[in-house]
Amino acid sequence: MASISSSPRTVEEIFKDYTARRAGLVRALTFDSKCGLHLIMSEKENLCLYGHSNELWEVTLPAEEVPPELPEPALGINFARDGMQRKDWLSLVAVHSDCWLLSVSFYFGARLNRNERKRLFSMINDLPSLFEVVTGRKPVKDKPSVDSGSKARNNAKRSLDGQAKNNSKLMDENYGDEEDEHGETICGTCGGTYNSDEFWIGCDICERWYHGKCVKITPAKAESIKHYKCPSCCTKKGRQQ
C-alpha cells in the first residue's frame, strides 16, 4: 500500500492530479459514453468508474485491499443503468464522480494547512463540475455574499413591510439569469455597479447593497453584524423618534 508521503503533496501537485483524473472522467462521461462506458457498465458486477492521473478512465472492480490505497468511487453504479434514462444515469454517475474526485484530492491534502486547503478548493471550484459538464449547465457567478465577507444572502431578511423575505434561490432558478442580476446591482451610496472584486454588504431594512468602503464596513466587521442597517435607514429611524 502506497504511503501519503509518496503521493502529491503541494497544492499545485494535488490540483494537477485532480485535473488529470477529471479529464479522464470527462472523456468517459461525454465522448466515450456511448461506445465505451455505456457498454462496459452493462456487465453484472459491482463496478466502479475510476479517473487516473494519466488522464485515462477505467471501469473495474473495486480494490480488494482493506483499507484501499485511495478513497473508492461509488460501487455498483452500473446497476442503475437499465432502469434510468441515459442522460439521467450519466448525471448520477457524474455526481458520484465529483464526490470521488474531491475525496481523493483532500486525501492527498491531509497535511495541508487551513489556508492551503482553502486555496486548493478554490482552484478546484473554478472548474465546472462533472455534473455541470454532463448536464450542460453553466457555473453561476457569486453575487455579494458571505464569501466576500458580508452577511449570508441565504439568511431570511426583513423587508419594509415586516414580512420575512428569503433572498436565496434554488440552484436551478439561478442558471441563465444570474449574470443579468449582477448588472442591476448598484451601490446605494455611490451608484457604482457590482464588481465581484469588491466587498459589498446588504441592508436588512431597505435591502439595498453598498460598497463596504462607502459605508465604512470592513469584511472583518461584517462578520460580527447579525442585522446590518445602512446609514440612510439609521437616519430615517432617528427622525421618526
Short mmCIF file of C-alpha atoms in Angstrom, two decimals:
data_model
loop_
_atom_site.label_atom_id
_atom_site.label_comp_id
_atom_site.label_asym_id
_atom_site.label_seq_id
_atom_site.Cartn_x
_atom_site.Cartn_y
_atom_site.Cartn_z
CA MET A 1 0.00 0.00 0.00
CA ALA A 2 1.45 3.37 -1.03
CA SER A 3 2.03 5.94 1.70
CA ILE A 4 0.76 9.51 1.60
CA SER A 5 4.34 10.74 1.56
CA SER A 6 4.82 9.31 -1.96
CA SER A 7 1.66 10.99 -3.27
CA PRO A 8 1.11 14.57 -4.50
CA ARG A 9 1.78 16.84 -1.54
CA THR A 10 1.67 20.51 -2.54
CA VAL A 11 -1.47 22.37 -3.56
CA GLU A 12 -0.20 22.61 -7.13
CA GLU A 13 0.67 18.89 -7.31
CA ILE A 14 -2.71 17.85 -5.91
CA PHE A 15 -4.56 20.18 -8.28
CA LYS A 16 -2.59 18.77 -11.23
CA ASP A 17 -3.61 15.26 -10.16
CA TYR A 18 -7.23 16.41 -9.80
CA THR A 19 -7.35 17.95 -13.29
CA ALA A 20 -5.82 14.83 -14.86
CA ARG A 21 -8.32 12.48 -13.19
CA ARG A 22 -11.13 14.89 -14.03
CA ALA A 23 -10.07 14.96 -17.71
CA GLY A 24 -10.32 11.18 -17.89
CA LEU A 25 -13.78 11.19 -16.31
CA VAL A 26 -14.99 13.99 -18.60
CA ARG A 27 -13.98 11.84 -21.57
CA ALA A 28 -15.73 8.80 -20.09
CA LEU A 29 -18.98 10.68 -19.46
CA THR A 30 -19.09 12.58 -22.76
CA PHE A 31 -17.06 11.47 -25.78
CA ASP A 32 -16.74 7.82 -24.71
CA SER A 33 -20.13 7.43 -23.02
CA LYS A 34 -21.86 5.73 -25.97
CA CYS A 35 -19.22 3.39 -27.34
CA GLY A 36 -17.30 2.65 -24.14
CA LEU A 37 -18.75 3.46 -20.74
CA HIS A 38 -22.35 2.53 -21.52
CA LEU A 39 -21.39 -0.92 -22.88
CA ILE A 40 -18.89 -1.79 -20.16
CA MET A 41 -21.33 -0.83 -17.44
CA SER A 42 -23.79 -3.46 -18.68
CA GLU A 43 -21.78 -6.22 -17.00
CA LYS A 44 -23.49 -7.76 -13.99
CA GLU A 45 -20.81 -6.86 -11.47
CA ASN A 46 -20.40 -4.20 -8.79
CA LEU A 47 -18.26 -1.90 -10.91
CA CYS A 48 -16.55 1.42 -10.19
CA LEU A 49 -15.58 4.23 -12.56
CA TYR A 50 -12.02 5.50 -11.99
CA GLY A 51 -10.21 8.51 -13.39
CA HIS A 52 -6.43 8.06 -13.44
CA SER A 53 -3.63 10.58 -13.10
CA ASN A 54 -2.60 9.91 -16.73
CA GLU A 55 -5.95 11.34 -17.95
CA LEU A 56 -7.37 7.90 -18.73
CA TRP A 57 -10.50 6.30 -17.29
CA GLU A 58 -11.29 2.73 -16.31
CA VAL A 59 -14.31 0.71 -15.22
CA THR A 60 -13.33 -2.16 -12.99
CA LEU A 61 -13.99 -3.96 -9.74
CA PRO A 62 -13.15 -2.10 -6.51
CA ALA A 63 -9.81 -2.64 -4.79
CA GLU A 64 -9.62 -5.82 -2.71
CA GLU A 65 -7.26 -4.42 -0.10
CA VAL A 66 -8.76 -3.00 3.10
CA PRO A 67 -8.41 -0.14 3.65
CA PRO A 68 -7.93 0.78 -0.03
CA GLU A 69 -4.92 2.81 -1.19
CA LEU A 70 -7.23 5.69 -2.18
CA PRO A 71 -10.87 6.53 -1.42
CA GLU A 72 -13.10 4.36 -3.59
CA PRO A 73 -15.69 5.59 -6.14
CA ALA A 74 -19.37 4.70 -5.75
CA LEU A 75 -19.85 0.95 -6.05
CA GLY A 76 -22.35 -0.69 -8.39
CA ILE A 77 -23.45 2.39 -10.32
CA ASN A 78 -23.89 0.15 -13.36
CA PHE A 79 -26.94 -1.49 -11.79
CA ALA A 80 -28.97 1.70 -12.17
CA ARG A 81 -28.20 1.97 -15.88
CA ASP A 82 -31.07 -0.08 -17.30
CA GLY A 83 -33.73 1.49 -15.10
CA MET A 84 -32.99 5.11 -15.98
CA GLN A 85 -32.87 7.39 -18.98
CA ARG A 86 -29.32 7.54 -20.34
CA LYS A 87 -28.99 11.27 -19.61
CA ASP A 88 -30.22 10.84 -16.03
CA TRP A 89 -27.90 7.90 -15.47
CA LEU A 90 -24.86 9.83 -16.73
CA SER A 91 -25.83 12.74 -14.47
CA LEU A 92 -25.98 10.36 -11.50
CA VAL A 93 -22.57 8.89 -12.32
CA ALA A 94 -21.21 12.43 -12.72
CA VAL A 95 -22.41 13.47 -9.25
CA HIS A 96 -20.79 10.42 -7.64
CA SER A 97 -17.61 11.05 -9.63
CA ASP A 98 -17.47 14.68 -8.45
CA CYS A 99 -17.63 13.45 -4.86
CA TRP A 100 -14.89 10.91 -5.51
CA LEU A 101 -12.55 13.46 -7.10
CA LEU A 102 -12.89 15.74 -4.08
CA SER A 103 -12.31 12.89 -1.65
CA VAL A 104 -9.12 11.84 -3.45
CA SER A 105 -7.78 15.40 -3.52
CA PHE A 106 -8.41 16.00 0.16
CA TYR A 107 -6.98 12.59 0.99
CA PHE A 108 -3.77 13.75 -0.66
CA GLY A 109 -4.18 17.10 1.11
CA ALA A 110 -4.31 15.61 4.61
CA ARG A 111 -1.16 17.50 5.60
CA LEU A 112 -2.17 20.83 4.09
CA ASN A 113 -2.89 23.67 6.48
CA ARG A 114 -6.15 25.59 6.58
CA ASN A 115 -5.16 28.24 4.04
CA GLU A 116 -3.71 25.66 1.66
CA ARG A 117 -6.91 23.59 1.80
CA LYS A 118 -8.93 26.72 1.11
CA ARG A 119 -6.72 27.58 -1.87
CA LEU A 120 -6.97 24.03 -3.22
CA PHE A 121 -10.76 24.06 -3.03
CA SER A 122 -10.86 27.49 -4.68
CA MET A 123 -8.76 26.21 -7.60
CA ILE A 124 -10.99 23.14 -7.95
CA ASN A 125 -14.13 25.23 -7.66
CA ASP A 126 -13.06 27.42 -10.58
CA LEU A 127 -13.54 24.42 -12.88
CA PRO A 128 -17.01 23.23 -13.93
CA SER A 129 -18.07 20.12 -12.04
CA LEU A 130 -18.61 16.88 -13.96
CA PHE A 131 -22.32 17.27 -13.29
CA GLU A 132 -22.26 20.71 -14.93
CA VAL A 133 -20.34 19.34 -17.91
CA VAL A 134 -22.71 16.41 -18.44
CA THR A 135 -25.92 18.42 -18.00
CA GLY A 136 -24.65 21.46 -19.94
CA ARG A 137 -25.22 23.83 -17.05
CA LYS A 138 -23.09 26.93 -16.66
CA PRO A 139 -21.48 27.78 -13.31
CA VAL A 140 -23.17 30.68 -11.54
CA LYS A 141 -21.15 33.76 -10.63
CA ASP A 142 -21.47 34.74 -6.99
CA LYS A 143 -23.37 37.86 -6.07
CA PRO A 144 -22.18 39.78 -2.98
CA SER A 145 -22.39 37.18 -0.23
CA VAL A 146 -20.77 35.73 2.85
CA ASP A 147 -17.91 34.51 0.61
CA SER A 148 -16.76 38.12 0.21
CA GLY A 149 -17.10 38.80 3.92
CA SER A 150 -20.66 40.12 4.03
CA LYS A 151 -23.61 38.51 5.78
CA ALA A 152 -25.12 35.43 4.17
CA ARG A 153 -27.53 36.12 1.35
CA ASN A 154 -29.32 32.92 2.13
CA ASN A 155 -30.45 34.11 5.57
CA ALA A 156 -34.02 35.35 5.88
CA LYS A 157 -34.07 39.15 5.61
CA ARG A 158 -36.72 41.64 6.73
CA SER A 159 -38.48 43.66 4.08
CA LEU A 160 -40.02 47.09 4.72
CA ASP A 161 -43.46 45.64 5.43
CA GLY A 162 -42.04 43.39 8.13
CA GLN A 163 -42.56 40.15 6.26
CA ALA A 164 -39.72 37.67 6.13
CA LYS A 165 -38.18 37.66 2.68
CA ASN A 166 -35.82 34.89 1.70
CA ASN A 167 -33.24 36.03 -0.82
CA SER A 168 -31.90 32.56 -1.51
CA LYS A 169 -32.83 30.92 -4.79
CA LEU A 170 -32.70 27.32 -5.89
CA MET A 171 -29.67 26.47 -7.97
CA ASP A 172 -31.81 25.62 -10.97
CA GLU A 173 -33.50 29.02 -10.90
CA ASN A 174 -30.16 30.82 -10.81
CA TYR A 175 -28.84 29.31 -14.03
CA GLY A 176 -29.24 31.58 -17.02
CA ASP A 177 -30.46 34.76 -15.29
CA GLU A 178 -27.87 35.18 -12.54
CA GLU A 179 -25.46 37.11 -14.73
CA ASP A 180 -28.16 39.64 -15.59
CA GLU A 181 -28.79 40.27 -11.90
CA HIS A 182 -25.21 41.35 -11.35
CA GLY A 183 -25.52 44.21 -13.79
CA GLU A 184 -28.60 45.54 -11.94
CA THR A 185 -26.90 45.70 -8.54
CA ILE A 186 -25.74 49.21 -7.76
CA CYS A 187 -24.27 50.78 -4.64
CA GLY A 188 -26.86 52.77 -2.66
CA THR A 189 -24.24 55.41 -1.83
CA CYS A 190 -22.04 56.00 -4.88
CA GLY A 191 -24.21 54.42 -7.59
CA GLY A 192 -21.39 52.17 -8.75
CA THR A 193 -22.27 48.82 -10.34
CA TYR A 194 -21.47 45.43 -8.86
CA ASN A 195 -17.89 44.17 -9.14
CA SER A 196 -17.01 40.74 -7.75
CA ASP A 197 -13.55 42.00 -6.78
CA GLU A 198 -15.00 44.44 -4.24
CA PHE A 199 -16.57 43.82 -0.83
CA TRP A 200 -20.31 44.54 -0.63
CA ILE A 201 -22.86 44.44 2.20
CA GLY A 202 -26.67 44.50 2.05
CA CYS A 203 -29.06 46.39 4.34
CA ASP A 204 -31.62 44.21 6.14
CA ILE A 205 -34.13 47.09 6.23
CA CYS A 206 -34.20 48.60 2.73
CA GLU A 207 -32.39 45.65 1.06
CA ARG A 208 -30.05 47.93 -0.86
CA TRP A 209 -26.46 46.88 -1.46
CA TYR A 210 -23.45 49.04 -0.66
CA HIS A 211 -19.70 49.04 -1.19
CA GLY A 212 -18.15 48.26 2.17
CA LYS A 213 -15.84 51.25 1.73
CA CYS A 214 -18.81 53.57 1.10
CA VAL A 215 -20.46 52.70 4.43
CA LYS A 216 -17.16 52.14 6.28
CA ILE A 217 -17.75 48.43 6.91
CA THR A 218 -14.85 46.02 6.52
CA PRO A 219 -15.23 42.28 5.83
CA ALA A 220 -13.97 41.56 9.36
CA LYS A 221 -16.51 43.92 10.92
CA ALA A 222 -19.32 42.47 8.81
CA GLU A 223 -18.72 39.02 10.29
CA SER A 224 -19.91 40.27 13.71
CA ILE A 225 -23.01 42.06 12.36
CA LYS A 226 -26.16 39.93 12.51
CA HIS A 227 -28.53 42.54 11.07
CA TYR A 228 -26.98 45.39 9.12
CA LYS A 229 -28.76 48.76 8.91
CA CYS A 230 -27.45 51.23 6.35
CA PRO A 231 -26.77 54.91 7.23
CA SER A 232 -29.93 56.01 5.37
CA CYS A 233 -32.17 53.69 7.40
CA CYS A 234 -30.44 54.74 10.63
CA THR A 235 -31.13 58.39 9.78
CA LYS A 236 -34.79 57.68 8.99
CA LYS A 237 -35.27 55.92 12.33
CA GLY A 238 -33.64 58.80 14.15
CA ARG A 239 -36.04 61.30 12.56
CA GLN A 240 -39.06 59.20 13.47
CA GLN A 241 -38.01 59.22 17.12
#
